[in-house]
Amino acid sequence: AVVSTQSTGITKSFTAYLVAKSVNEGKLRWDERLTDAFAKYGVDFSLIGKDRDQTLTIRDAMSHRTGLKTYDWLLVDGRNFSKEYWMTKLLPLFEQEINVRYDFLYNNWLYSLAGYLLELVENISFEDQVRETFFVPLNMTESMFVTDQAYRELSGDQFAMPYKEGANHTLYPLNKSVMEYIGPHNAAGGIVSTASDMAKYMGALLNAYNEVHGSILNGTILRYITEPSIILNGQLGDQVVIGKPDFPVTEKFFGYGMGYIAANYRSWLRIFPSKTRLGRRFLCHSI
């Protein structure tokens, strides 16, 4: 049987590619301030604090170096707010946890914001942009979003149940329907897929990165977003990435690009989108 699972943070690699594509087409600039980018489309996006308004750029948002505190529990809060309200009314109120560009601080909300900006730039929903750029040309027929009817119709034996790890490593199953609340945040982690579809995505990424003739994706764009933009600070979410090494030493994470982690594996450069969230690790590829 075909089993689907939520790809969570791997969705960010799709989002980062779409943003880079818009930059490559001259519709956005990496050093463009977020407030200016939204203002071009008549949207008032104004962060609390003058320094943040005048400083934070699209590159900062995509590389998790804004220093904004993240409130992940709000992602599945279930309140029926519009995407515009989440992004322009609630996100600007988030507290500053560390200084801008001082350190890496993973924040799902900034990728939700990127998805909203993409909809303004391209005048098409984020979900349809993913379908047109990835799902259709790569024949990813088993991939969908948590907001799709197809996701709601998945039965128990068609979906890998996510778990949350609690105290003393106790695992608690999560209700599949809770993930439907992510709707406004699909750009941060809303893709649901299968191993076979992710293998197709992996193949397309490898072909593009290595400039194989006939590649569907753009290798120049991919190499740019996989280049580390910030050094990891010892933590990647709930993962310790710098500390006492395992023996033998085989892999160490060292940087984050835009939607991608950079690591060394037995002296080889390893680049991959991967994130543990809600009990799911779904590593799809290594370049």
Coordinates of C-alpha atoms in Angstrom, one line a residue:
A1 CA 0.0 0.0 0.0
V2 CA 1.1 3.6 -0.7
V3 CA 1.7 5.3 2.6
S4 CA 1.8 9.1 2.9
T5 CA 3.5 11.2 5.5
Q6 CA 3.9 14.8 6.3
S7 CA 7.2 16.2 5.0
T8 CA 7.1 19.1 7.4
G9 CA 10.3 21.2 7.2
I10 CA 11.3 19.7 3.8
T11 CA 8.5 21.9 2.4
K12 CA 10.9 24.8 3.1
S13 CA 13.2 23.6 0.3
F14 CA 10.3 24.0 -2.1
T15 CA 9.5 27.5 -0.7
A16 CA 13.1 28.6 -0.9
Y17 CA 13.4 27.5 -4.5
L18 CA 10.3 29.5 -5.5
V19 CA 11.6 32.6 -3.7
A20 CA 14.9 32.3 -5.5
K21 CA 13.1 31.8 -8.8
S22 CA 11.3 35.1 -8.3
V23 CA 14.6 36.8 -7.4
N24 CA 16.2 35.2 -10.5
E25 CA 13.4 36.7 -12.6
G26 CA 13.9 40.2 -11.1
K27 CA 10.7 40.3 -9.1
L28 CA 12.4 40.3 -5.7
R29 CA 15.8 41.1 -4.3
W30 CA 17.6 39.2 -1.6
D31 CA 18.7 42.4 0.2
E32 CA 15.2 43.9 -0.1
R33 CA 13.7 44.8 3.2
L34 CA 10.6 42.9 4.1
T35 CA 8.6 46.0 4.6
D36 CA 9.5 47.3 1.2
A37 CA 8.8 44.0 -0.5
F38 CA 5.2 44.0 0.8
A39 CA 4.7 47.7 0.3
K40 CA 5.1 47.2 -3.5
Y41 CA 1.9 45.2 -3.4
G42 CA 0.0 47.5 -1.1
V43 CA 0.4 45.4 2.0
D44 CA 1.3 47.1 5.3
F45 CA 3.8 44.8 6.9
S46 CA 5.4 46.6 9.8
L47 CA 7.3 44.9 12.5
I48 CA 7.3 46.2 16.1
G49 CA 10.6 48.1 16.6
K50 CA 12.1 50.6 14.2
D51 CA 15.4 48.7 14.0
R52 CA 13.6 45.5 12.7
D53 CA 11.6 47.4 10.2
Q54 CA 14.7 49.0 8.7
T55 CA 16.9 45.9 8.9
L56 CA 15.2 42.6 8.1
T57 CA 15.5 41.4 4.5
I58 CA 14.2 38.6 2.5
R59 CA 17.6 36.8 2.9
D60 CA 17.3 37.1 6.7
A61 CA 13.9 35.5 6.7
M62 CA 14.9 32.6 4.5
S63 CA 18.1 31.8 6.4
H64 CA 16.6 32.0 9.9
R65 CA 18.7 34.9 11.1
T66 CA 16.0 37.3 12.1
G67 CA 16.3 36.6 15.8
L68 CA 12.5 36.6 16.1
K69 CA 11.1 34.3 18.8
T70 CA 9.1 31.4 17.3
Y71 CA 5.6 30.4 18.5
D72 CA 5.2 27.0 16.9
W73 CA 2.2 26.1 19.0
L74 CA 0.2 28.8 17.2
L75 CA 0.7 26.9 13.9
V76 CA -1.9 24.3 15.0
D77 CA -3.9 26.7 17.1
G78 CA -6.9 26.1 14.9
R79 CA -8.2 29.7 14.8
N80 CA -9.9 30.5 11.5
F81 CA -7.8 33.6 10.7
S82 CA -6.9 34.6 7.1
K83 CA -3.3 34.2 5.9
E84 CA -3.1 38.0 5.7
Y85 CA -4.2 38.4 9.3
W86 CA -1.7 35.8 10.6
M87 CA 1.2 37.4 8.6
T88 CA 0.5 41.2 9.0
K89 CA -1.2 41.4 12.4
L90 CA 0.2 38.6 14.5
L91 CA 3.7 37.9 13.2
P92 CA 4.8 41.6 13.6
L93 CA 4.1 41.3 17.4
F94 CA 6.6 38.5 17.9
E95 CA 9.3 39.3 20.5
Q96 CA 12.9 39.6 19.5
E97 CA 14.8 36.7 21.2
I98 CA 18.3 37.5 19.9
N99 CA 19.8 40.3 17.8
V100 CA 19.3 40.3 14.1
R101 CA 21.9 38.2 12.3
Y102 CA 23.6 37.4 15.6
D103 CA 22.8 33.7 15.5
F104 CA 20.7 31.0 13.9
L105 CA 17.2 30.7 15.2
Y106 CA 14.8 28.4 13.4
N107 CA 11.5 30.0 12.8
N108 CA 8.6 28.4 10.8
W109 CA 6.7 31.7 10.6
L110 CA 9.2 33.4 8.3
Y111 CA 8.6 30.7 5.7
S112 CA 4.9 31.2 6.1
L113 CA 5.6 34.8 5.4
A114 CA 7.6 33.9 2.3
G115 CA 4.7 31.9 1.0
Y116 CA 2.3 34.8 1.5
L117 CA 4.8 37.2 -0.3
L118 CA 5.1 34.7 -3.2
E119 CA 1.3 34.8 -3.7
L120 CA 1.4 38.6 -4.0
V121 CA 4.4 38.5 -6.4
E122 CA 3.1 35.8 -8.7
N123 CA -0.7 36.4 -8.2
I124 CA -1.3 32.7 -7.8
S125 CA -1.6 30.6 -4.6
F126 CA 1.5 29.2 -3.1
E127 CA 0.0 25.7 -3.4
D128 CA -0.5 26.1 -7.1
Q129 CA 3.0 27.4 -7.6
V130 CA 4.3 24.2 -6.0
R131 CA 2.1 22.1 -8.2
E132 CA 3.1 23.9 -11.4
T133 CA 6.9 24.0 -10.6
F134 CA 7.3 20.6 -8.9
F135 CA 4.3 18.2 -8.6
V136 CA 3.2 18.3 -12.3
P137 CA 6.6 18.4 -14.1
L138 CA 8.1 15.8 -11.8
N139 CA 5.1 13.6 -11.9
M140 CA 4.7 13.7 -8.1
T141 CA 1.1 12.3 -8.3
E142 CA 1.0 11.2 -4.7
S143 CA 1.9 14.6 -3.2
M144 CA -0.6 17.0 -1.7
F145 CA -1.1 19.6 1.0
V146 CA -2.7 19.2 4.4
T147 CA -5.5 21.5 3.2
D148 CA -6.4 19.3 0.3
Q149 CA -9.5 17.1 0.3
A150 CA -7.2 14.2 -0.7
Y151 CA -5.4 14.6 2.6
R152 CA -8.6 14.5 4.6
E153 CA -9.7 11.3 2.7
L154 CA -6.5 9.4 3.6
S155 CA -7.4 6.4 5.8
G156 CA -5.4 5.1 8.7
D157 CA -3.4 2.6 6.7
Q158 CA -2.6 5.2 4.1
F159 CA -1.0 7.7 6.5
A160 CA 2.0 7.3 8.7
M161 CA 0.8 8.6 12.1
P162 CA 2.9 11.3 13.6
Y163 CA 4.0 11.2 17.3
K164 CA 5.2 13.7 19.8
E165 CA 8.0 12.8 22.2
G166 CA 7.3 13.7 25.8
A167 CA 9.0 13.3 29.1
N168 CA 11.1 10.2 29.5
H169 CA 11.0 9.6 25.7
T170 CA 7.3 8.7 25.9
L171 CA 5.6 8.8 22.5
Y172 CA 2.1 10.3 22.1
P173 CA 0.2 9.8 18.9
L174 CA -1.2 13.0 17.3
N175 CA -4.5 13.3 15.7
K176 CA -4.1 13.5 11.9
S177 CA -6.8 16.2 11.7
V178 CA -4.7 18.6 13.8
M179 CA -2.4 19.1 10.9
E180 CA -5.1 20.6 8.8
Y181 CA -4.8 23.7 11.0
I182 CA -1.5 24.4 9.3
G183 CA -3.3 25.7 6.3
P184 CA -2.1 29.4 6.4
H185 CA 1.4 28.0 7.0
N186 CA 1.6 25.5 4.1
A187 CA 4.8 27.2 2.9
A188 CA 6.5 26.2 6.2
G189 CA 5.5 22.6 6.4
G190 CA 2.3 21.7 4.7
I191 CA 3.4 19.2 2.0
V192 CA 2.3 15.6 2.4
S193 CA 4.1 13.1 0.2
T194 CA 5.3 9.5 -0.2
A195 CA 8.7 7.9 -0.4
S196 CA 8.4 7.4 -4.2
D197 CA 7.4 11.0 -4.9
M198 CA 10.3 12.3 -2.7
A199 CA 12.6 10.0 -4.7
K200 CA 11.5 11.8 -7.8
Y201 CA 12.1 15.2 -6.1
M202 CA 15.6 13.9 -5.0
G203 CA 16.4 12.9 -8.5
A204 CA 15.4 16.2 -9.9
L205 CA 17.5 18.1 -7.4
L206 CA 20.6 15.9 -8.1
N207 CA 20.2 16.4 -11.8
A208 CA 19.8 20.2 -11.4
Y209 CA 22.7 20.5 -9.0
N210 CA 25.0 18.6 -11.3
E211 CA 23.7 20.3 -14.4
V212 CA 22.5 17.1 -16.1
H213 CA 21.2 17.9 -19.6
G214 CA 17.4 18.2 -19.6
S215 CA 17.1 19.0 -15.9
I216 CA 13.7 20.3 -15.0
L217 CA 14.9 22.5 -12.1
N218 CA 17.4 25.3 -12.4
G219 CA 20.8 24.3 -11.1
T220 CA 22.0 27.9 -10.6
I221 CA 19.1 28.6 -8.3
L222 CA 19.6 25.4 -6.4
R223 CA 23.3 25.9 -5.8
Y224 CA 22.6 29.5 -4.5
I225 CA 20.0 28.5 -1.9
T226 CA 22.1 25.6 -0.7
E227 CA 25.1 27.8 0.0
P228 CA 25.3 28.4 3.8
S229 CA 24.1 31.8 4.8
I230 CA 24.7 31.4 8.5
I231 CA 26.8 29.2 10.8
L232 CA 24.7 26.9 13.0
N233 CA 24.9 27.8 16.7
G234 CA 25.1 24.3 18.2
Q235 CA 21.3 23.6 18.0
L236 CA 19.0 22.9 15.0
G237 CA 15.6 23.1 16.6
D238 CA 15.6 20.3 19.2
Q239 CA 18.8 18.7 17.8
V240 CA 22.2 19.2 19.2
V241 CA 24.5 19.7 16.2
I242 CA 27.7 20.8 18.0
G243 CA 28.9 19.0 21.0
K244 CA 30.7 15.8 22.1
P245 CA 31.0 13.8 18.8
D246 CA 29.8 10.3 18.4
F247 CA 32.5 7.7 17.6
P248 CA 33.5 7.2 14.9
V249 CA 33.0 10.8 13.8
T250 CA 31.0 10.6 10.5
E251 CA 28.9 13.8 10.2
K252 CA 28.7 17.3 11.5
F253 CA 26.2 20.0 10.6
F254 CA 27.9 23.4 10.1
G255 CA 25.6 25.8 8.2
Y256 CA 22.2 26.7 6.9
G257 CA 21.4 28.1 3.5
M258 CA 17.8 28.7 2.6
G259 CA 15.7 25.7 3.3
Y260 CA 18.8 23.5 3.4
I261 CA 21.3 22.3 6.0
A262 CA 25.0 21.9 5.1
A263 CA 27.1 19.1 6.7
N264 CA 30.2 17.1 6.3
Y265 CA 29.9 13.4 6.0
R266 CA 33.1 11.4 5.9
S267 CA 34.8 14.4 4.3
W268 CA 32.0 14.8 1.7
L269 CA 29.8 17.9 1.6
R270 CA 26.3 16.9 2.4
I271 CA 23.3 19.3 1.7
F272 CA 19.8 18.3 2.6
P273 CA 16.4 19.6 3.8
S274 CA 15.5 17.8 7.0
K275 CA 13.7 18.7 10.2
T276 CA 12.3 16.9 13.1
R277 CA 8.8 18.2 13.9
L278 CA 5.8 16.5 15.5
G279 CA 7.7 13.2 15.6
R280 CA 8.4 13.0 11.9
R281 CA 11.9 12.8 10.3
F282 CA 11.6 12.4 6.5
L283 CA 15.0 12.9 5.0
C284 CA 14.5 13.1 1.3
H285 CA 17.9 13.6 -0.2
S286 CA 21.6 14.4 0.0
I287 CA 23.4 16.3 -2.7

